[in-house]
PDB file of C-alpha atoms in Angstrom:
ATOM      1  CA  MET A 294       7.797  -1.549 -16.553  1.00 71.00           C
ATOM      2  CA  LEU A 295       6.829   1.664 -14.880  1.00 69.00           C
ATOM      3  CA  ALA A 296       4.963   0.026 -11.933  1.00 66.00           C
ATOM      4  CA  PRO A 297       7.945  -2.130 -10.971  1.00 74.00           C
ATOM      5  CA  ALA A 298      10.254   0.816 -11.305  1.00 75.00           C
ATOM      6  CA  VAL A 299       8.323   2.497  -8.607  1.00 69.00           C
ATOM      7  CA  MET A 300       8.816  -0.397  -6.309  1.00 70.00           C
ATOM      8  CA  ALA A 301      12.527  -0.369  -6.999  1.00 75.00           C
ATOM      9  CA  THR A 302      12.446   3.278  -5.991  1.00 75.00           C
ATOM     10  CA  ALA A 303      10.550   2.437  -2.714  1.00 70.00           C
ATOM     11  CA  ALA A 304      13.297  -0.085  -1.909  1.00 72.00           C
ATOM     12  CA  LEU A 305      15.888   2.527  -2.518  1.00 77.00           C
ATOM     13  CA  ILE A 306      14.029   5.062  -0.273  1.00 75.00           C
ATOM     14  CA  GLU A 307      13.790   2.390   2.519  1.00 72.00           C
ATOM     15  CA  ARG A 308      17.548   2.050   2.547  1.00 75.00           C
ATOM     16  CA  ARG A 309      17.863   5.825   2.961  1.00 78.00           C
ATOM     17  CA  LEU A 310      14.900   6.758   5.076  1.00 82.00           C
ATOM     18  CA  GLY A 311      13.342   3.639   6.599  1.00 83.00           C
ATOM     19  CA  PRO A 312      10.324   1.523   6.224  1.00 83.00           C
ATOM     20  CA  ALA A 313       7.606   4.285   6.807  1.00 87.00           C
ATOM     21  CA  ALA A 314       8.953   6.301   3.814  1.00 87.00           C
ATOM     22  CA  ALA A 315       9.117   3.132   1.701  1.00 83.00           C
ATOM     23  CA  GLY A 316       5.462   2.316   2.635  1.00 86.00           C
ATOM     24  CA  TRP A 317       4.483   5.791   1.637  1.00 90.00           C
ATOM     25  CA  ILE A 318       6.104   5.522  -1.783  1.00 85.00           C
ATOM     26  CA  ALA A 319       4.613   1.906  -2.262  1.00 81.00           C
ATOM     27  CA  ALA A 320       1.127   3.309  -1.768  1.00 85.00           C
ATOM     28  CA  LEU A 321       1.311   6.104  -4.275  1.00 86.00           C
ATOM     29  CA  PRO A 322      -1.098   5.388  -7.197  1.00 86.00           C
ATOM     30  CA  VAL A 323       1.544   4.801  -9.892  1.00 81.00           C
ATOM     31  CA  ALA A 324       0.725   1.226 -10.594  1.00 78.00           C
ATOM     32  CA  PHE A 325      -2.997   2.174 -10.476  1.00 83.00           C
ATOM     33  CA  ALA A 326      -2.424   5.024 -12.823  1.00 86.00           C
ATOM     34  CA  VAL A 327      -0.801   2.581 -15.269  1.00 82.00           C
ATOM     35  CA  ALA A 328      -3.858   0.229 -14.829  1.00 81.00           C
ATOM     36  CA  VAL A 329      -6.200   3.226 -15.569  1.00 86.00           C
ATOM     37  CA  VAL A 330      -4.497   3.984 -18.768  1.00 86.00           C
ATOM     38  CA  ALA A 331      -4.466   0.369 -19.744  1.00 81.00           C
ATOM     39  CA  VAL A 332      -8.192   0.073 -19.180  1.00 81.00           C
ATOM     40  CA  ALA A 333      -8.985   3.406 -20.929  1.00 84.00           C
ATOM     41  CA  ALA A 334      -7.024   2.157 -23.990  1.00 83.00           C
ATOM     42  CA  ASP A 335      -8.537  -1.303 -23.806  1.00 78.00           C
ATOM     43  CA  THR A 336     -12.165  -0.061 -23.622  1.00 80.00           C
ATOM     44  CA  THR A 337     -13.278   3.621 -22.989  1.00 85.00           C
ATOM     45  CA  PRO A 338     -12.389   6.429 -20.595  1.00 87.00           C
ATOM     46  CA  ASN A 339     -15.762   5.963 -18.957  1.00 90.00           C
ATOM     47  CA  ALA A 340     -14.826   2.460 -17.839  1.00 86.00           C
ATOM     48  CA  ALA A 341     -11.589   3.816 -16.496  1.00 87.00           C
ATOM     49  CA  ALA A 342     -13.461   6.512 -14.651  1.00 91.00           C
ATOM     50  CA  SER A 343     -15.819   3.879 -13.084  1.00 89.00           C
ATOM     51  CA  MET A 344     -12.802   1.929 -11.881  1.00 87.00           C
ATOM     52  CA  ALA A 345     -11.291   4.910 -10.408  1.00 90.00           C
ATOM     53  CA  LEU A 346     -14.426   5.764  -8.598  1.00 91.00           C
ATOM     54  CA  SER A 347     -14.704   2.282  -7.272  1.00 88.00           C
ATOM     55  CA  ALA A 348     -11.132   2.408  -5.916  1.00 89.00           C
ATOM     56  CA  ALA A 349     -11.914   5.829  -4.280  1.00 91.00           C
ATOM     57  CA  THR A 350     -14.882   4.402  -2.421  1.00 91.00           C
ATOM     58  CA  HIS A 351     -12.787   1.481  -1.085  1.00 90.00           C
ATOM     59  CA  LEU A 352     -10.371   3.860   0.803  1.00 92.00           C
ATOM     60  CA  LEU A 353     -12.231   2.763   3.984  1.00 93.00           C
ATOM     61  CA  ALA A 354     -11.276  -0.837   3.279  1.00 93.00           C
ATOM     62  CA  GLN A 355      -7.647   0.219   2.674  1.00 94.00           C
ATOM     63  CA  VAL A 356      -7.360   2.102   6.010  1.00 95.00           C
ATOM     64  CA  ALA A 357      -9.079  -0.835   7.847  1.00 95.00           C
ATOM     65  CA  PHE A 358      -6.494  -3.169   6.289  1.00 95.00           C
ATOM     66  CA  GLY A 359      -3.516  -1.060   7.395  1.00 94.00           C
ATOM     67  CA  VAL A 360      -4.771  -0.596  10.997  1.00 95.00           C
ATOM     68  CA  ALA A 361      -5.850  -4.260  11.561  1.00 95.00           C
ATOM     69  CA  PHE A 362      -2.686  -5.623   9.979  1.00 94.00           C
ATOM     70  CA  ALA A 363      -0.425  -3.380  12.153  1.00 93.00           C
ATOM     71  CA  ARG A 364      -2.243  -4.067  15.366  1.00 93.00           C
ATOM     72  CA  VAL A 365      -2.434  -7.840  15.009  1.00 94.00           C
ATOM     73  CA  LEU A 366       1.092  -7.987  13.629  1.00 92.00           C
ATOM     74  CA  ARG A 367       2.540  -6.644  16.877  1.00 85.00           C
ATOM     75  CA  ARG A 368       1.170  -9.498  18.935  1.00 86.00           C
ATOM     76  CA  GLY A 369       0.118 -12.292  16.630  1.00 88.00           C
ATOM     77  CA  GLY A 370       2.841 -12.346  13.999  1.00 89.00           C
ATOM     78  CA  LEU A 371       2.892 -11.929  10.116  1.00 91.00           C
ATOM     79  CA  VAL A 372       0.489 -14.606   9.137  1.00 92.00           C
ATOM     80  CA  PHE A 373      -2.265 -13.516  11.543  1.00 94.00           C
ATOM     81  CA  GLY A 374      -1.621  -9.850  10.774  1.00 94.00           C
ATOM     82  CA  ILE A 375      -2.130 -10.484   7.006  1.00 92.00           C
ATOM     83  CA  GLY A 376      -5.256 -12.564   7.789  1.00 94.00           C
ATOM     84  CA  ALA A 377      -6.650  -9.731   9.981  1.00 95.00           C
ATOM     85  CA  GLY A 378      -5.905  -7.076   7.285  1.00 94.00           C
ATOM     86  CA  ALA A 379      -7.471  -9.150   4.481  1.00 93.00           C
ATOM     87  CA  VAL A 380     -10.723  -9.876   6.634  1.00 95.00           C
ATOM     88  CA  ALA A 381     -10.851  -6.122   7.415  1.00 95.00           C
ATOM     89  CA  TYR A 382     -10.534  -5.268   3.798  1.00 94.00           C
ATOM     90  CA  LEU A 383     -13.198  -7.699   2.754  1.00 93.00           C
ATOM     91  CA  VAL A 384     -15.684  -6.609   5.365  1.00 94.00           C
ATOM     92  CA  CYS A 385     -15.334  -2.990   4.528  1.00 93.00           C
ATOM     93  CA  SER A 386     -15.469  -3.615   0.802  1.00 90.00           C
ATOM     94  CA  VAL A 387     -18.801  -5.437   1.276  1.00 90.00           C
ATOM     95  CA  LEU A 388     -19.990  -2.635   3.434  1.00 91.00           C
ATOM     96  CA  VAL A 389     -19.159   0.063   0.952  1.00 88.00           C
ATOM     97  CA  TRP A 390     -20.566  -1.902  -2.033  1.00 86.00           C
ATOM     98  CA  TYR A 391     -24.155  -1.319  -0.645  1.00 87.00           C
ATOM     99  CA  LEU A 392     -23.580   2.336   0.168  1.00 88.00           C
ATOM    100  CA  PRO A 393     -24.264   5.180  -2.325  1.00 91.00           C
ATOM    101  CA  ASP A 394     -21.081   6.490  -3.816  1.00 87.00           C
ATOM    102  CA  ALA A 395     -21.279   9.904  -2.202  1.00 90.00           C
ATOM    103  CA  LEU A 396     -21.691   8.409   1.203  1.00 93.00           C
ATOM    104  CA  SER A 397     -18.843   5.948   0.659  1.00 90.00           C
ATOM    105  CA  ILE A 398     -16.627   8.972  -0.271  1.00 93.00           C
ATOM    106  CA  GLY A 399     -17.679  10.799   2.866  1.00 93.00           C
ATOM    107  CA  VAL A 400     -16.871   7.744   4.980  1.00 93.00           C
ATOM    108  CA  ALA A 401     -13.449   7.547   3.159  1.00 92.00           C
ATOM    109  CA  VAL A 402     -12.566  11.108   4.213  1.00 93.00           C
ATOM    110  CA  GLY A 403     -13.229  10.280   7.834  1.00 93.00           C
ATOM    111  CA  ALA A 404     -11.173   7.190   7.676  1.00 93.00           C
ATOM    112  CA  LEU A 405      -8.357   8.940   6.198  1.00 92.00           C
ATOM    113  CA  ALA A 406      -8.412  11.513   8.975  1.00 92.00           C
ATOM    114  CA  ALA A 407      -8.710   8.850  11.749  1.00 93.00           C
ATOM    115  CA  GLY A 408      -6.331   6.289  10.214  1.00 91.00           C
ATOM    116  CA  PRO A 409      -2.962   7.651  11.386  1.00 91.00           C
ATOM    117  CA  ARG A 410      -4.323   8.072  14.930  1.00 91.00           C
ATOM    118  CA  LEU A 411      -5.375   4.406  15.046  1.00 91.00           C
ATOM    119  CA  MET A 412      -1.973   3.046  14.054  1.00 90.00           C
ATOM    120  CA  PRO A 413       0.059   1.467  16.812  1.00 87.00           C
ATOM    121  CA  ALA A 414       3.445   3.008  17.703  1.00 75.00           C
ATOM    122  CA  GLY A 415       6.602   1.245  16.979  1.00 64.00           C
ATOM    123  CA  GLN A 416      10.366   2.033  17.391  1.00 64.00           C
ATOM    124  CA  LEU A 417      11.989   3.282  14.225  1.00 61.00           C
ATOM    125  CA  ARG A 418      15.253   1.695  13.670  1.00 61.00           C
ATOM    126  CA  ARG A 419      17.831   1.710  10.908  1.00 60.00           C
ATOM    127  CA  PRO A 420      16.745  -1.028   8.290  1.00 57.00           C
ATOM    128  CA  ALA A 421      19.153  -3.923   7.620  1.00 57.00           C
ATOM    129  CA  PRO A 422      20.527  -4.259   4.101  1.00 58.00           C
ATOM    130  CA  ARG A 423      18.046  -5.602   1.565  1.00 59.00           C
ATOM    131  CA  HIS A 424      18.833  -8.685  -0.609  1.00 59.00           C
ATOM    132  CA  TRP A 425      18.182  -8.381  -4.371  1.00 60.00           C
ATOM    133  CA  SER A 426      15.564 -11.122  -4.164  1.00 62.00           C
ATOM    134  CA  SER A 427      13.299  -9.026  -1.899  1.00 61.00           C
ATOM    135  CA  THR A 428      13.608  -6.118  -4.311  1.00 66.00           C
ATOM    136  CA  ALA A 429      12.643  -8.351  -7.205  1.00 71.00           C
ATOM    137  CA  LEU A 430       9.537  -9.713  -5.226  1.00 66.00           C
ATOM    138  CA  THR A 431       8.220  -6.201  -4.429  1.00 65.00           C
ATOM    139  CA  CYS A 432       8.728  -5.127  -8.143  1.00 72.00           C
ATOM    140  CA  LEU A 433       6.891  -8.184  -9.318  1.00 73.00           C
ATOM    141  CA  SER A 434       4.033  -7.414  -7.221  1.00 66.00           C
ATOM    142  CA  ALA A 435       3.543  -4.069  -8.936  1.00 65.00           C
ATOM    143  CA  ALA A 436       3.262  -5.636 -12.335  1.00 71.00           C
ATOM    144  CA  VAL A 437       0.776  -8.181 -10.845  1.00 72.00           C
ATOM    145  CA  VAL A 438      -1.472  -5.246  -9.679  1.00 65.00           C
ATOM    146  CA  VAL A 439      -1.690  -3.791 -13.295  1.00 65.00           C
ATOM    147  CA  GLY A 440      -2.346  -7.270 -14.790  1.00 70.00           C
ATOM    148  CA  PHE A 441      -5.039  -8.099 -12.348  1.00 67.00           C
ATOM    149  CA  ALA A 442      -6.770  -4.756 -12.810  1.00 62.00           C
ATOM    150  CA  VAL A 443      -7.016  -5.155 -16.594  1.00 64.00           C
ATOM    151  CA  VAL A 444      -8.019  -8.903 -16.562  1.00 71.00           C
ATOM    152  CA  SER A 445     -10.695  -8.360 -13.826  1.00 65.00           C
ATOM    153  CA  ARG A 446     -12.053  -5.405 -15.747  1.00 61.00           C
ATOM    154  CA  ARG A 447     -12.551  -7.713 -18.656  1.00 66.00           C
ATOM    155  CA  LEU A 448     -14.076 -10.513 -16.597  1.00 67.00           C
ATOM    156  CA  ALA A 449     -16.216  -8.630 -13.979  1.00 61.00           C
ATOM    157  CA  GLY A 450     -16.437  -5.059 -15.066  1.00 66.00           C
ATOM    158  CA  PRO A 451     -14.884  -1.751 -13.748  1.00 65.00           C
ATOM    159  CA  ASP A 452     -16.464  -1.800 -10.215  1.00 67.00           C
ATOM    160  CA  ILE A 453     -14.902  -5.079  -9.359  1.00 70.00           C
ATOM    161  CA  ALA A 454     -11.651  -4.103 -11.095  1.00 68.00           C
ATOM    162  CA  GLY A 455     -11.485  -1.085  -8.926  1.00 69.00           C
ATOM    163  CA  ALA A 456     -11.960  -2.998  -5.712  1.00 72.00           C
ATOM    164  CA  ILE A 457      -9.315  -5.440  -6.607  1.00 73.00           C
ATOM    165  CA  ALA A 458      -6.810  -2.834  -7.751  1.00 73.00           C
ATOM    166  CA  ALA A 459      -7.424  -0.896  -4.503  1.00 78.00           C
ATOM    167  CA  PHE A 460      -6.175  -3.799  -2.416  1.00 82.00           C
ATOM    168  CA  PRO A 461      -2.729  -2.706  -1.132  1.00 83.00           C
ATOM    169  CA  THR A 462      -0.792  -5.533  -2.776  1.00 79.00           C
ATOM    170  CA  MET A 463       2.475  -3.721  -3.105  1.00 78.00           C
ATOM    171  CA  CYS A 464       2.510  -2.465   0.457  1.00 81.00           C
ATOM    172  CA  THR A 465       1.627  -5.927   1.672  1.00 83.00           C
ATOM    173  CA  THR A 466       4.575  -7.343  -0.171  1.00 80.00           C
ATOM    174  CA  LEU A 467       6.856  -4.634   1.182  1.00 80.00           C
ATOM    175  CA  THR A 468       5.655  -5.210   4.736  1.00 85.00           C
ATOM    176  CA  VAL A 469       6.261  -9.031   4.498  1.00 84.00           C
ATOM    177  CA  VAL A 470       9.814  -8.419   3.264  1.00 81.00           C
ATOM    178  CA  THR A 471      10.359  -5.709   6.013  1.00 82.00           C
ATOM    179  CA  VAL A 472       9.074  -7.865   8.841  1.00 86.00           C
ATOM    180  CA  ALA A 473      11.069 -10.807   7.667  1.00 81.00           C
ATOM    181  CA  ARG A 474      14.248  -8.652   7.785  1.00 79.00           C
ATOM    182  CA  ASP A 475      13.794  -6.112  10.383  1.00 79.00           C
ATOM    183  CA  GLY A 476      10.893  -7.386  12.773  1.00 84.00           C
ATOM    184  CA  ALA A 477       7.384  -6.421  13.431  1.00 87.00           C
ATOM    185  CA  SER A 478       8.180  -2.794  14.385  1.00 87.00           C
ATOM    186  CA  ALA A 479       9.512  -2.085  10.979  1.00 86.00           C
ATOM    187  CA  GLY A 480       6.382  -3.601   9.399  1.00 88.00           C
ATOM    188  CA  ILE A 481       4.192  -1.424  11.513  1.00 91.00           C
ATOM    189  CA  HIS A 482       6.021   1.629  10.218  1.00 89.00           C
ATOM    190  CA  ALA A 483       5.598   0.443   6.674  1.00 89.00           C
ATOM    191  CA  LEU A 484       1.936   0.076   7.143  1.00 92.00           C
ATOM    192  CA  GLY A 485       1.936   3.446   8.830  1.00 92.00           C
ATOM    193  CA  GLY A 486       3.505   4.850   5.615  1.00 91.00           C
ATOM    194  CA  LEU A 487       0.666   3.295   3.656  1.00 91.00           C
ATOM    195  CA  VAL A 488      -2.077   4.926   5.766  1.00 93.00           C
ATOM    196  CA  ARG A 489      -0.394   8.327   5.594  1.00 93.00           C
ATOM    197  CA  SER A 490      -0.056   7.958   1.757  1.00 93.00           C
ATOM    198  CA  LEU A 491      -3.670   7.155   1.035  1.00 94.00           C
ATOM    199  CA  PRO A 492      -4.844  10.777   0.761  1.00 95.00           C
ATOM    200  CA  CYS A 493      -2.690  11.032  -2.334  1.00 94.00           C
ATOM    201  CA  TYR A 494      -4.316   7.811  -3.733  1.00 93.00           C
ATOM    202  CA  PHE A 495      -7.716   9.261  -2.892  1.00 95.00           C
ATOM    203  CA  ALA A 496      -6.984  12.642  -4.709  1.00 95.00           C
ATOM    204  CA  PHE A 497      -5.888  10.722  -7.826  1.00 95.00           C
ATOM    205  CA  CYS A 498      -8.949   8.462  -7.935  1.00 94.00           C
ATOM    206  CA  LEU A 499     -11.439  11.297  -7.499  1.00 95.00           C
ATOM    207  CA  VAL A 500      -9.914  13.543 -10.157  1.00 96.00           C
ATOM    208  CA  VAL A 501      -9.719  10.669 -12.633  1.00 94.00           C
ATOM    209  CA  ALA A 502     -13.255   9.519 -11.897  1.00 93.00           C
ATOM    210  CA  PHE A 503     -14.802  12.959 -12.547  1.00 94.00           C
ATOM    211  CA  SER A 504     -12.515  14.126 -15.404  1.00 94.00           C
ATOM    212  CA  ALA A 505     -11.917  11.051 -17.580  1.00 92.00           C
ATOM    213  CA  PRO A 506     -15.401  11.034 -19.175  1.00 91.00           C
ATOM    214  CA  VAL A 507     -14.601  14.693 -20.291  1.00 91.00           C
ATOM    215  CA  VAL A 508     -10.964  14.798 -21.176  1.00 91.00           C
ATOM    216  CA  GLY A 509     -10.215  11.051 -21.654  1.00 89.00           C
ATOM    217  CA  ILE A 510      -6.798   9.604 -20.867  1.00 88.00           C
ATOM    218  CA  ALA A 511      -5.501  13.020 -20.012  1.00 91.00           C
ATOM    219  CA  ALA A 512      -7.368  12.745 -16.751  1.00 92.00           C
ATOM    220  CA  VAL A 513      -4.425  10.583 -15.606  1.00 92.00           C
ATOM    221  CA  GLY A 514      -2.141  13.540 -15.863  1.00 92.00           C
ATOM    222  CA  LEU A 515      -4.572  15.721 -13.878  1.00 95.00           C
ATOM    223  CA  GLY A 516      -4.909  13.100 -11.275  1.00 93.00           C
ATOM    224  CA  LEU A 517      -1.185  12.775 -10.930  1.00 93.00           C
ATOM    225  CA  LEU A 518      -0.922  16.481 -10.443  1.00 94.00           C
ATOM    226  CA  ALA A 519      -3.552  16.400  -7.650  1.00 95.00           C
ATOM    227  CA  CYS A 520      -1.684  13.402  -6.093  1.00 94.00           C
ATOM    228  CA  LEU A 521       1.547  15.452  -6.160  1.00 93.00           C
ATOM    229  CA  GLY A 522      -0.170  18.441  -4.557  1.00 94.00           C
ATOM    230  CA  VAL A 523      -1.523  16.297  -1.682  1.00 94.00           C
ATOM    231  CA  ALA A 524       1.841  14.523  -1.470  1.00 93.00           C
ATOM    232  CA  THR A 525       3.712  17.739  -0.489  1.00 90.00           C
ATOM    233  CA  PHE A 526       1.663  17.676   2.815  1.00 91.00           C
ATOM    234  CA  THR A 527       1.426  14.136   3.766  1.00 92.00           C
ATOM    235  CA  TRP A 528       5.195  13.469   3.196  1.00 90.00           C
ATOM    236  CA  ARG A 529       6.053  15.739   6.018  1.00 86.00           C
ATOM    237  CA  ARG A 530       4.276  13.523   8.481  1.00 85.00           C
ATOM    238  CA  VAL A 531       6.081  10.403   7.569  1.00 87.00           C
ATOM    239  CA  PRO A 532       8.612   9.322  10.193  1.00 82.00           C
ATOM    240  CA  LYS A 533      12.054   9.113   8.554  1.00 79.00           C
ATOM    241  CA  ALA A 534      15.167   7.274   9.696  1.00 71.00           C
ATOM    242  CA  PRO A 535      18.435   8.354   8.095  1.00 56.00           C
ATOM    243  CA  THR A 536      20.621   5.300   7.426  1.00 48.00           C
ATOM    244  CA  ALA A 537      24.066   6.643   6.742  1.00 40.00           C
ATOM    245  CA  GLY A 538      26.847   4.086   7.157  1.00 39.00           C
ATOM    246  CA  ILE A 539      24.869   0.897   6.037  1.00 40.00           C
ATOM    247  CA  SER A 540      27.067  -2.042   4.845  1.00 38.00           C
ATOM    248  CA  HIS A 541      26.679  -2.832   1.205  1.00 37.00           C
ATOM    249  CA  HIS A 542      26.784  -6.555   2.105  1.00 38.00           C
ATOM    250  CA  GLU A 543      23.238  -7.851   1.615  1.00 38.00           C
ATOM    251  CA  PRO A 544      22.290 -11.075   3.452  1.00 40.00           C
ATOM    252  CA  ASP A 545      19.831 -13.596   2.080  1.00 41.00           C
ATOM    253  CA  LEU A 546      16.220 -12.879   3.080  1.00 40.00           C
ATOM    254  CA  SER A 547      15.143 -16.667   3.276  1.00 38.00           C
ATOM    255  CA  ALA A 548      16.896 -17.233   6.479  1.00 43.00           C
ATOM    256  CA  HIS A 549      14.586 -14.855   8.249  1.00 42.00           C
ATOM    257  CA  VAL A 550      11.130 -15.601   6.742  1.00 38.00           C
ATOM    258  CA  ALA A 551      10.341 -18.579   8.833  1.00 42.00           C
ATOM    259  CA  SER A 552      10.934 -16.766  12.139  1.00 45.00           C
ATOM    260  CA  ALA A 553       8.824 -13.781  11.008  1.00 42.00           C
ATOM    261  CA  LEU A 554       5.853 -15.965  10.080  1.00 44.00           C
ATOM    262  CA  VAL A 555       5.599 -17.392  13.600  1.00 46.00           C
ATOM    263  CA  PRO A 556       5.038 -15.012  16.546  1.00 49.00           C
ATOM    264  CA  ALA A 557       7.662 -15.164  19.296  1.00 48.00           C
ATOM    265  CA  ARG A 558       6.728 -16.811  22.636  1.00 48.00           C
ATOM    266  CA  PRO A 559       6.596 -14.596  25.700  1.00 49.00           C
ATOM    267  CA  ALA A 560       9.813 -14.732  27.840  1.00 48.00           C
ATOM    268  CA  ALA A 561       7.899 -16.376  30.661  1.00 49.00           C
ATOM    269  CA  LEU A 562       6.948 -19.318  28.429  1.00 48.00           C
ATOM    270  CA  ARG A 563      10.435 -19.988  27.048  1.00 48.00           C
ATOM    271  CA  PRO A 564      12.271 -23.024  28.502  1.00 48.00           C
TER     272      PRO A 564
END
């Protein structure tokens, strides 16, 4: 219930401050924190620590996902953007799998520093009203993240569970809904919010990874405090678009999905 509540909050933030702020909220490790608590209660705090460390080492893959998705989205459309992001995530995940954890963490720090500079620019506009179905879809994705983390831990161990949980499922869902409603530029801003929020995720994962074997589930509280401390700095760099005067009428999302999935033809090729 807590993870979907975060996505509902992200939907509210998007209405007020735009897609970049919503992407930042969606990428916060609240759903992952719930998954860590569930795994620690289901097995041991050591397993939760291993899952958190695995997620921390996959920060390079998360940054690569956001950058590749955003760059391809601008010219190729939503389907190709998701495909490029997924391939980038998979390739980087395989790469960090064979690296020592210390080296993977060092690479992740470099990726977090370079990520915002690699994101393409996009015009920030006032978002269109959101239909209740799109909010329900994003909330459902948060519950799916928690469920997959627990099930994958049981089936494949904490390292695989960390890699699966680290995939930005909620931000992907948010981006799909945003592009369908407001266009590629809004989706690029949502992904930019993801990349700028990842230092918060990284801080949470590291604190949990190193403190859970000592203090148990209480490590989640310490991780959230570290996340909050980092968030005070990253939030300031998120582009915000005040949306005063939005109509309360919310059109159906389905009418816009088909056009968002297919890239528009250049003007010179149109009849």
